[in-house]
Short mmCIF file of C-alpha atoms and ligand atoms in Angstrom, two decimals:
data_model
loop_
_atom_site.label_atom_id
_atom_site.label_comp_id
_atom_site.label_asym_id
_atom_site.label_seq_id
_atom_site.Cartn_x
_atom_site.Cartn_y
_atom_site.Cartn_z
CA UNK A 1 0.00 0.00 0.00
CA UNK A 2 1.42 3.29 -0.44
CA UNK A 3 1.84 5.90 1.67
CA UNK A 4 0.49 8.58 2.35
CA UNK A 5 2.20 11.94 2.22
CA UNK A 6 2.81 14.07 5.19
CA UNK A 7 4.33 17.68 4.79
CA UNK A 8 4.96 17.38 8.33
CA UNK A 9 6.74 14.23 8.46
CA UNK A 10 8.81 15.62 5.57
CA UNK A 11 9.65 19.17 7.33
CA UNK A 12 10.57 16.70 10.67
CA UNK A 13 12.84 14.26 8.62
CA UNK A 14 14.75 16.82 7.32
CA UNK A 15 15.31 18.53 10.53
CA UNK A 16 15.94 15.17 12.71
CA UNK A 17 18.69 14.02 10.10
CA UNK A 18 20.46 17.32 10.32
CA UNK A 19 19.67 17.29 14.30
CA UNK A 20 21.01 14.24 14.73
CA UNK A 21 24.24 15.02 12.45
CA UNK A 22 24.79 18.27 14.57
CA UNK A 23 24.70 15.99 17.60
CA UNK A 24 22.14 18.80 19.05
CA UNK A 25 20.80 17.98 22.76
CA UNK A 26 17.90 16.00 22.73
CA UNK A 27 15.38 18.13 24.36
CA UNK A 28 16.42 20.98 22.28
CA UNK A 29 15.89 18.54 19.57
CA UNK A 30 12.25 17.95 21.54
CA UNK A 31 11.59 21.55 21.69
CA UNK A 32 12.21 22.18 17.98
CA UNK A 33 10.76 19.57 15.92
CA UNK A 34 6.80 20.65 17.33
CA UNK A 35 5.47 23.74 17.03
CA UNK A 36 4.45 26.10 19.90
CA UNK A 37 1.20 26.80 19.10
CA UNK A 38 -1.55 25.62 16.29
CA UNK A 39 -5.03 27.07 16.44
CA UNK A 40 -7.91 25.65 14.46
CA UNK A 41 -10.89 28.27 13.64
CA UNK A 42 -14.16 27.78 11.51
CA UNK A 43 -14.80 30.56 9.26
CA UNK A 44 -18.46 30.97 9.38
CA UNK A 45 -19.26 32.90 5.19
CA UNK A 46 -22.56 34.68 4.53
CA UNK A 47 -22.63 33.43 0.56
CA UNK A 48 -24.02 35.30 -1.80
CA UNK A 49 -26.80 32.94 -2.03
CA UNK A 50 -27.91 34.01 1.37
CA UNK A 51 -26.90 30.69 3.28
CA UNK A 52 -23.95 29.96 5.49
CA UNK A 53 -21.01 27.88 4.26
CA UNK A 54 -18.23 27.39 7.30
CA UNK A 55 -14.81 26.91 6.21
CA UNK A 56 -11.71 25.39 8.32
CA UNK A 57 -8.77 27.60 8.94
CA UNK A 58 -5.76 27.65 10.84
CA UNK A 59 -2.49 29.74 12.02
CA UNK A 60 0.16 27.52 13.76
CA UNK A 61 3.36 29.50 15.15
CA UNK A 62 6.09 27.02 14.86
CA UNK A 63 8.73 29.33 16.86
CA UNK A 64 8.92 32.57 18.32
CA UNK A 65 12.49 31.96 19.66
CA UNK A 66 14.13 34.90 17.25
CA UNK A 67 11.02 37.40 17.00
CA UNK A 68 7.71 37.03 16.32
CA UNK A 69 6.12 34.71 14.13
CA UNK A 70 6.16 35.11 10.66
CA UNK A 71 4.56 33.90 6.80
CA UNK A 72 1.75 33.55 4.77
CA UNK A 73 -1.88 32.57 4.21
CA UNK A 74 -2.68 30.12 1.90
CA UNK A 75 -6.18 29.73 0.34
CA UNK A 76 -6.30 26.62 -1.07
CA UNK A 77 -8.03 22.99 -1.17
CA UNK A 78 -5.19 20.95 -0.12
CA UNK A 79 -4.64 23.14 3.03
CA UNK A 80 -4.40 20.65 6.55
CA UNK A 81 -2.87 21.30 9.88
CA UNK A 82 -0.94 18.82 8.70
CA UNK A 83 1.12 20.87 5.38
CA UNK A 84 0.36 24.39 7.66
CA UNK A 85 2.68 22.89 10.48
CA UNK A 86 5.04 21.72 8.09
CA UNK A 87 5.42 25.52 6.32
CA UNK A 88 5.45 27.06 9.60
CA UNK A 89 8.25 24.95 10.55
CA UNK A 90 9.92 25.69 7.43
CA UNK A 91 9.26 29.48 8.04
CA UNK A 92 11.34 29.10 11.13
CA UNK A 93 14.24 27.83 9.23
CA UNK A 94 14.06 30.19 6.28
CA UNK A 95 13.95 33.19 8.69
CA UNK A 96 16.39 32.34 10.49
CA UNK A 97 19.08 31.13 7.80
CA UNK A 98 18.22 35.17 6.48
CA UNK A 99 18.89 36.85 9.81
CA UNK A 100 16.34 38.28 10.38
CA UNK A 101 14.59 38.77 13.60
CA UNK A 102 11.28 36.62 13.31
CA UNK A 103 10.33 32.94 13.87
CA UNK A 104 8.11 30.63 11.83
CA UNK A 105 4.21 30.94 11.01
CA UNK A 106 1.61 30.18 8.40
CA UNK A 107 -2.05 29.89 8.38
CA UNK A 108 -4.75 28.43 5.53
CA UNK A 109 -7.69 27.60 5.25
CA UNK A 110 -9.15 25.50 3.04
CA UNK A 111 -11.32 26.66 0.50
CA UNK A 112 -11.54 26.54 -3.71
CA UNK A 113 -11.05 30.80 -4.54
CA UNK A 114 -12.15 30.06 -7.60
CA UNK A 115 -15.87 29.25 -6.35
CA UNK A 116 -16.17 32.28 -4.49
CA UNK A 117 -17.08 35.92 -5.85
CA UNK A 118 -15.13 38.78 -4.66
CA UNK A 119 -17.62 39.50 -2.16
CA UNK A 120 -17.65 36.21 -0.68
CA UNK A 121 -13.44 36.43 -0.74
CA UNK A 122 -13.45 39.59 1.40
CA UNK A 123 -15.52 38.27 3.55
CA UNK A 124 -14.37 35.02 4.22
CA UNK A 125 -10.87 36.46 4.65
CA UNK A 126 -12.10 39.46 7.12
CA UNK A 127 -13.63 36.88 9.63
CA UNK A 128 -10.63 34.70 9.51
CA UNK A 129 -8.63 37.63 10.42
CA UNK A 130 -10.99 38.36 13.24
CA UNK A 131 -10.61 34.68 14.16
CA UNK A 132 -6.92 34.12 14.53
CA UNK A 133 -6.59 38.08 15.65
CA UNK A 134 -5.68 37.23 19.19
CA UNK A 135 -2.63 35.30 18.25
CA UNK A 136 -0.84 38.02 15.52
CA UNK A 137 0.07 41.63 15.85
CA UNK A 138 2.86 43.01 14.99
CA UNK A 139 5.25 42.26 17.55
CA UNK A 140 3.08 38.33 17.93
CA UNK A 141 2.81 37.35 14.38
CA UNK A 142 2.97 39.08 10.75
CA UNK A 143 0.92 37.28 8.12
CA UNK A 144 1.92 37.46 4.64
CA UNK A 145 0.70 36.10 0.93
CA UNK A 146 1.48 32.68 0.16
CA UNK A 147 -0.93 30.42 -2.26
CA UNK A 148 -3.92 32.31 -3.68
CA UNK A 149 -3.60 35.37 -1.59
CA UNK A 150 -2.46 39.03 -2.64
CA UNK A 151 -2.00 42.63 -1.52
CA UNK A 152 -5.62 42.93 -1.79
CA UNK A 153 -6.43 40.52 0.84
CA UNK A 154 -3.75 41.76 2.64
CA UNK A 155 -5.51 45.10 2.81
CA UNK A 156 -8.80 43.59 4.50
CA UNK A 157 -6.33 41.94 7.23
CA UNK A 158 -4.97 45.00 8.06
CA UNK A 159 -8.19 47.04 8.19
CA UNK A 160 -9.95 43.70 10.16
CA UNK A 161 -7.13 44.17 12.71
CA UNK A 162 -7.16 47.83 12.75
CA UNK A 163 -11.04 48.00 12.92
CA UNK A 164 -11.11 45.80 15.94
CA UNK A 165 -8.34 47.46 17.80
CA UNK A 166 -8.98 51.22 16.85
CA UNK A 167 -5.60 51.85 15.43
CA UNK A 168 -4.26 51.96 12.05
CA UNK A 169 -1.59 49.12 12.17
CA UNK A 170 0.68 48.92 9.15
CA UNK A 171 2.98 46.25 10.73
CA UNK A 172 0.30 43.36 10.98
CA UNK A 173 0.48 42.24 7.82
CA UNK A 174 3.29 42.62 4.97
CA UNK A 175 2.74 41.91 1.23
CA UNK A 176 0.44 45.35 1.48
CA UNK A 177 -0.62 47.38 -1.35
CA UNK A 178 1.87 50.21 -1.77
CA UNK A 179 -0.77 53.01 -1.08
CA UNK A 180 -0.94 51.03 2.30
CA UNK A 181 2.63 50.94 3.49
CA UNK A 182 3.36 47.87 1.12
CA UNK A 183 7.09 47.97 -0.04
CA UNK A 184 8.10 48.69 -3.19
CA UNK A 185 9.93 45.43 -5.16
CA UNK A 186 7.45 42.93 -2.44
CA UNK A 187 5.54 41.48 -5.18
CA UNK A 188 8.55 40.70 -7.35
CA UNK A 189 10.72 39.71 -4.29
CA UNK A 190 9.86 35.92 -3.71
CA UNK A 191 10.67 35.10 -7.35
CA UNK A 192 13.54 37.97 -7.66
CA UNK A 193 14.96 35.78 -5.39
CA UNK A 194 15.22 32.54 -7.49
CA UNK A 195 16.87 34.39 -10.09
CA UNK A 196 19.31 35.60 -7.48
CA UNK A 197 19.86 31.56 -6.70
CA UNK A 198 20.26 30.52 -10.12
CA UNK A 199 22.66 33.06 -11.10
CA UNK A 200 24.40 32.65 -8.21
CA UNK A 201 24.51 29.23 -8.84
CA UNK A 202 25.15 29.42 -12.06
CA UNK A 203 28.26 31.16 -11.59
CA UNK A 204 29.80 29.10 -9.24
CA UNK A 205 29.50 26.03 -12.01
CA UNK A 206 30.89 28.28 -14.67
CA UNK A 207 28.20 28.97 -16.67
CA UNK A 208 27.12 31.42 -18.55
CA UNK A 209 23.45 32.67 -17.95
CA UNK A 210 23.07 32.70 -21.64
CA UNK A 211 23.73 29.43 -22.18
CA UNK A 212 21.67 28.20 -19.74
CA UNK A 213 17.99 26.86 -20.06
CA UNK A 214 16.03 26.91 -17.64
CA UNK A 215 12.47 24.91 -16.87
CA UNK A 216 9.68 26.75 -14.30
CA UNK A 217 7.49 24.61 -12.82
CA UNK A 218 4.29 26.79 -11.84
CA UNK A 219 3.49 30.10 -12.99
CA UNK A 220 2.31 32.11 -9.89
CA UNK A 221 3.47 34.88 -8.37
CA UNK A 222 7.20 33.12 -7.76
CA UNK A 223 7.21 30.85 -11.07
CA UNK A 224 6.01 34.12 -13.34
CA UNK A 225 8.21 36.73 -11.62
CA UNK A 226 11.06 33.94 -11.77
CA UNK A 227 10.47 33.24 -15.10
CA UNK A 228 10.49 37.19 -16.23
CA UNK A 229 13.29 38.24 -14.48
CA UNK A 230 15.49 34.78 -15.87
CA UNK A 231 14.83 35.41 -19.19
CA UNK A 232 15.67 39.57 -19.06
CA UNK A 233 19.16 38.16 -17.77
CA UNK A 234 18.99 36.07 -21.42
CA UNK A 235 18.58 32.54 -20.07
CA UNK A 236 16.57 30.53 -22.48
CA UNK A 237 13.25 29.25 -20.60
CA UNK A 238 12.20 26.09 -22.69
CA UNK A 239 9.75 24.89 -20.32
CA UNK A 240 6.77 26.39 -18.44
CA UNK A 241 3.66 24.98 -16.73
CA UNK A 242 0.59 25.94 -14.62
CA UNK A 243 -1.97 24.14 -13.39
CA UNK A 244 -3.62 23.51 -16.69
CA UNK A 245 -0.62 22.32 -18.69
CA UNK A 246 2.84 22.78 -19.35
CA UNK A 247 4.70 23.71 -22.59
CA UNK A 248 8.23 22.98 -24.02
CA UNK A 249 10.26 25.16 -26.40
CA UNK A 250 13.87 24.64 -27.31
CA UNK A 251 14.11 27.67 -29.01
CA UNK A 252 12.75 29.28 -25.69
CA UNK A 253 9.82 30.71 -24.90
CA UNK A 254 8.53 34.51 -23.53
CA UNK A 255 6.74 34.85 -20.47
CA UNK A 256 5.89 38.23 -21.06
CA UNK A 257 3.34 36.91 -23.57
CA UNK A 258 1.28 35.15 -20.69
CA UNK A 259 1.57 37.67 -18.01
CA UNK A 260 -1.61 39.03 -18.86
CA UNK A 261 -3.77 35.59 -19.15
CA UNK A 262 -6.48 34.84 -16.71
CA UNK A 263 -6.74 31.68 -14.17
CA UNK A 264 -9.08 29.78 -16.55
CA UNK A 265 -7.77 26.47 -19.00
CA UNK A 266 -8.00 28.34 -22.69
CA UNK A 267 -5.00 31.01 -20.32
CA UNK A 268 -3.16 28.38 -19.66
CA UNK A 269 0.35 29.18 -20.55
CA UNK A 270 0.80 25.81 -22.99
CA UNK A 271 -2.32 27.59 -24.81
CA UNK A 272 -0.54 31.16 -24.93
CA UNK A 273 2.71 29.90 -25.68
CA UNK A 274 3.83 28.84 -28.78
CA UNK A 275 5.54 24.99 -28.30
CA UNK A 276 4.92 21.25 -27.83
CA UNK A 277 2.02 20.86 -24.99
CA UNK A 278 4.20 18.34 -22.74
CA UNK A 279 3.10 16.40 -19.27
CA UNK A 280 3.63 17.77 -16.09
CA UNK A 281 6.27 14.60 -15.72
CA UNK A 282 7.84 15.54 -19.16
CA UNK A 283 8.07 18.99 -17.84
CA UNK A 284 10.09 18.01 -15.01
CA UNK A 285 12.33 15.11 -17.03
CA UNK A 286 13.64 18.27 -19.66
CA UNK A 287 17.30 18.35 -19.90
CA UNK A 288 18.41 21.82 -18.79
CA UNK A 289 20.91 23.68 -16.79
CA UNK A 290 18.26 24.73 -14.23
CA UNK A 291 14.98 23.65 -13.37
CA UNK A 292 12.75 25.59 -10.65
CA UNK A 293 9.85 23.74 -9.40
CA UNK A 294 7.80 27.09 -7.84
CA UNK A 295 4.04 25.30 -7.29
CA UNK A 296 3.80 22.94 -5.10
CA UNK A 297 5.63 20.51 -2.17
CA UNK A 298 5.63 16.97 -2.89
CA UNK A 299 6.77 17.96 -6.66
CA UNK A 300 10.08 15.88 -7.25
CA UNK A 301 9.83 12.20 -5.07
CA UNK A 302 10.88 8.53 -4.59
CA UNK A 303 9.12 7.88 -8.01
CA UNK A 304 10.40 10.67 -10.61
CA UNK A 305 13.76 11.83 -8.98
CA UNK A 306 15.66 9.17 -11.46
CA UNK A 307 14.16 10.91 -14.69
CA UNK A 308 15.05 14.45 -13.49
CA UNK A 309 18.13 15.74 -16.57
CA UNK A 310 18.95 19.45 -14.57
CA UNK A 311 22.25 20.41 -13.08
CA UNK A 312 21.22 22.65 -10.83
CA UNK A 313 17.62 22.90 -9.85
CA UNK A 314 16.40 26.08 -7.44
CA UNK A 315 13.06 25.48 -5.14
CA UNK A 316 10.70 28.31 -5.38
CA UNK A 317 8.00 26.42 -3.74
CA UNK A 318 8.29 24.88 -0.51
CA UNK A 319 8.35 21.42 0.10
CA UNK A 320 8.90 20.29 -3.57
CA UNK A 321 11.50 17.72 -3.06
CA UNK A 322 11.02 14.39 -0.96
CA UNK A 323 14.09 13.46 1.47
CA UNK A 324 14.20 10.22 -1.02
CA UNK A 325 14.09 12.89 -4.15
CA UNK A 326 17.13 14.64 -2.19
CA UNK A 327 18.91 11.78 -1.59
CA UNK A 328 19.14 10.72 -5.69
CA UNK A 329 19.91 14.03 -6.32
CA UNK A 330 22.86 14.38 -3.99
CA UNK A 331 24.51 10.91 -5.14
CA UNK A 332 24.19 12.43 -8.78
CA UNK A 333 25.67 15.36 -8.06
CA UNK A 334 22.45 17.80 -9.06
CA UNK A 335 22.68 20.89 -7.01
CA UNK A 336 19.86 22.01 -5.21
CA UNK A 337 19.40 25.25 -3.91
CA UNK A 338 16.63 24.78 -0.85
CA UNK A 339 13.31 26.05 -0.58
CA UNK A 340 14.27 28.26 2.39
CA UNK A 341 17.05 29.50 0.79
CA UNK A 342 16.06 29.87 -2.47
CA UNK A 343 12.95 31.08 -1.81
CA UNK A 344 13.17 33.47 1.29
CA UNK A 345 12.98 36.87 -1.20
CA UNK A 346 9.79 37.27 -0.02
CA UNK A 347 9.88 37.06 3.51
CA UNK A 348 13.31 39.40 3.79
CA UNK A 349 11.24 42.21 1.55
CA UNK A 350 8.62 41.49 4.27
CA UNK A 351 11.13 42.18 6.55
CA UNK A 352 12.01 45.50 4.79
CA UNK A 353 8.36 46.09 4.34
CA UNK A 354 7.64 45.48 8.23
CA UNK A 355 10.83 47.92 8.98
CA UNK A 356 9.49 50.75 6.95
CA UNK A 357 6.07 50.45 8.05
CA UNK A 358 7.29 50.59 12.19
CA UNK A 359 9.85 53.31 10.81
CA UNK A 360 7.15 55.19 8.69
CA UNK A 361 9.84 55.66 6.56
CA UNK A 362 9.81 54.21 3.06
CA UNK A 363 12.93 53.13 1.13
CA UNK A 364 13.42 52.96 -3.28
CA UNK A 365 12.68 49.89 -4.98
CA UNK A 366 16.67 49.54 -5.68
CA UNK A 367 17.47 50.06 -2.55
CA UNK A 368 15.10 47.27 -1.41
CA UNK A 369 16.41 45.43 -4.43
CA UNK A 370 20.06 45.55 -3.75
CA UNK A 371 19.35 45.07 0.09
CA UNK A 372 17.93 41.44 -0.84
CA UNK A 373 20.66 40.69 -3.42
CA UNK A 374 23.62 41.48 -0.88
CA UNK A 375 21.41 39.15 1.76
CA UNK A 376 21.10 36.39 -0.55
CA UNK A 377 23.82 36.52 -2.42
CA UNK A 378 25.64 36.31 1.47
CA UNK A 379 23.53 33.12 2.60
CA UNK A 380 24.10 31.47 -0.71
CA UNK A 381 27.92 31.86 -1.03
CA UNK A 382 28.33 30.56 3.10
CA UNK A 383 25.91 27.77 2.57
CA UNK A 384 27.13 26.46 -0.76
CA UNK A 385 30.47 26.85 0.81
CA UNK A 386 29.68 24.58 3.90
CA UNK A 387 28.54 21.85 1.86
CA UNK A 388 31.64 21.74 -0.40
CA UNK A 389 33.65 21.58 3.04
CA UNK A 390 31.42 18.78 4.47
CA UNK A 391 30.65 16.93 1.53
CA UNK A 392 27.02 17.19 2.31
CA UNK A 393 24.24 18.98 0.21
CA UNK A 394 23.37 22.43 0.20
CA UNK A 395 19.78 21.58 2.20
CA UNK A 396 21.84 20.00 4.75
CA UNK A 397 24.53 22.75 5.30
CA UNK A 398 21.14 25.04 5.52
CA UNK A 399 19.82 23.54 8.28
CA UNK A 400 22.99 23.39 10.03
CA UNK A 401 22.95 27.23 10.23
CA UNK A 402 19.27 27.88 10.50
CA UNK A 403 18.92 25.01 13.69
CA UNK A 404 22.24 26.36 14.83
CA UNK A 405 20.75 30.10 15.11
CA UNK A 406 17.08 29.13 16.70
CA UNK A 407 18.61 26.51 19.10
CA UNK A 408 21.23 29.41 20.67
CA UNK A 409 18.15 31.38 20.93
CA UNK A 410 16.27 28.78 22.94
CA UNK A 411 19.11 27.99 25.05
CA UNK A 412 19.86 31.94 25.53
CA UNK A 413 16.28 32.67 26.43
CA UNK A 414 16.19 29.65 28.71
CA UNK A 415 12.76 27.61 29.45
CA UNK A 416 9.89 29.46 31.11
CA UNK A 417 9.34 29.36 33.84
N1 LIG B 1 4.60 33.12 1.83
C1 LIG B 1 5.98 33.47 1.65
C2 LIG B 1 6.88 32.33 2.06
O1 LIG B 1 6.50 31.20 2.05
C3 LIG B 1 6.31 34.80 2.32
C4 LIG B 1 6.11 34.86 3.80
C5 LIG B 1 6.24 36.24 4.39
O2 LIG B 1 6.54 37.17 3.67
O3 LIG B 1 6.03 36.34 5.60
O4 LIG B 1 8.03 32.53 2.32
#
């Protein structure tokens, strides 16, 4: 019978091999691998219909050791306490491997977006806020976008908090729209920072960025921004996908000519594009320098790892590749850049965004931009540098600075009481 697959168990795997490899004390170890809190709210939705439809939600804080809790809201179908405790725990990792001064959150709930009208959205999103409101702030918890959620529903969070409380907070939320102390280069950031990776990357393998082609798995927020920003530095993208279908090009394809399609099938980016329709398995099998799986977790397993062609590949999502997935890739030599690495553009801009917004004072979009570069850049070079030295693989020398970091912390603080 096959197994079932837990985002959880995944998220604890990693950390307990890395744990144990560290040698870290075993109630540390204890301390880590749970979170600290996980609330579970029904979101009760007047529908347009008139009746009452209640959908589950939740907002787990994995650690608060470094700061407050911090990441996104997902809307989706496949959301469980189960993959929200996993990308809360994986929000305390990514934060701390940045430096910055927050611990791990993430909240859900689980609903289909696409079956709700705007109405319905703002609403369900408003009472979820109200929900989980006395568990964030913005010194407790700063939610985010993640899956499905934008700068627009950002802006009902904030105004749900700052309804209830009386006072205008801009530092509850980040991912804000800029008239509402959002930060410029936010919306850009998460995928920004996968080209960062790759190049980076890239460069350390000697290889010219226009040589290289490059696969995107997912075209979201990361994938399309990814995707964009990739092919201005002149990589060749010869394979794209959303969740409709995926396309292949070797002469390479433009992503600019499907930023402006709609989240319906005749959209999908193997209908804009001009190229072979391919298989979401074909997608991920293309030969290529790097391939950047930005949807979903549970992307590259047990099952397709042996198929995969790409010398380097770069996780925008979270939670794409299995530990078995990891473990063919590392005996083949296929770099992988981790999800909380690769990935963490978005949360530092959040940072940046949460800093101006407590500042009141707002910075240029280069500035932000060349803030996250010299960040990256920084955790790339030291991690990529740690696995060369310890023969172990980049996801490994990650966690050995990001469990390093929160573990001092809990030690530092001591245990209460
Ligand atoms: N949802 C994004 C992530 O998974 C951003 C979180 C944030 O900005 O807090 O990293």
């Amino acid at each position: 019978m096959e197994e079932t697959y837990s985002a959880f168990n995944q998220a604890q795997r990693e950390f307990d091999k890395v744990a144990e490899m560290m040698k870290l004390d075993p109630s540390y170890r204890e301390v880590l691998r749970e979170p600290v809190r996980s609330l579970l709210v029904n979101v009760p939705v007047r529908m347009d219909s008139g009746t009452i439809k209640t959908f589950p939600g939740y907002r787990v804080q994995h650690n608060t050791a470094c700061g407050p809790a911090k990441g996104g809201v997902r809307f989706s179908t496949d959301v469980t306490l189960d993959e929200v405790q996993a990308l809360a725990m994986w929000m305390t990792w990514k934060c701390s491997l940045a430096g910055i001064p927050f611990g791990g959150g993430k909240g859900g709930i689980n609903v289909d977006v696409h079956d709700l009208s705007e109405g319905e959205l703002e609403r369900l999103s408003r009472r979820y806020f109200s929900e989980i409101q006395s568990i964030v702030g913005p010194e407790k918890d700063i939610p985010a976008p993640d899956m499905n959620t934008d700068a627009r529903i950002m802006a009902w969070f904030m105004d749900t908090y700052s309804m209830n409380t009386g006072n205008t907070t801009l530092g509850v939320v980040t991912g804000k729209p800029l008239e509402l102390g959002g930060s410029l280069g936010r919306d850009a950031a998460t995928g920004r920072g996968v080209e960062i990776s790759a190049l980076n990357i890239l460069g350390k393998k000697g290889v010219d960025p226009k040589k290289a082609r490059v696969v995107i798995q997912g075209f979201g927020n990361v994938g399309a921004w990814a995707a964009k920003l990739l092919h201005d530095d002149g990589c060749k993208i010869i394979g794209l996908s959303d969740v409709y279908g995926a396309v292949y090009n070797p002469k390479g394809l433009n992503p600019y000519d499907a930023v402006e399609r709609a989240m319906k099938p005749e959209d999908s980016v193997s209908k804009l594009l001009p190229g072979d329709k391919i298989t979401n398995d074909e997608l991920l099998a293309l030969e290529c320098e790097v391939l950047a799986p930005c949807a979903l977790q549970n992307q590259l397993t047990g099952k397709n790892a042996a198929k995969v062609r790409a010398k380097i590949i770069v996780e925008g999502a979270n939670g794409p590749t299995t530990p078995e997935a990891d473990q063919d890739f590392f005996e083949r030599r296929i770099t992988v850049a981790p999800d909380f690495l690769a990935n963490a553009g978005g949360v530092i801009v959040s940072y940046f965004e949460w800093v101006q917004g407590l500042a009141f004072f707002f910075w240029t979009e280069r500035e932000v931009n060349n803030k996250l570069a010299t960040l990256m850049n920084q955790n790339i070079d030291k991690v990529y540098a740690l696995a060369e030295e310890k023969n172990i693989s980049m996801r490994d020398a990650a966690y050995v600075f990001a469990i390093k970091r929160v573990a001092d912390a809990v030690r530092l603080r001591g245990i209460y009481p």
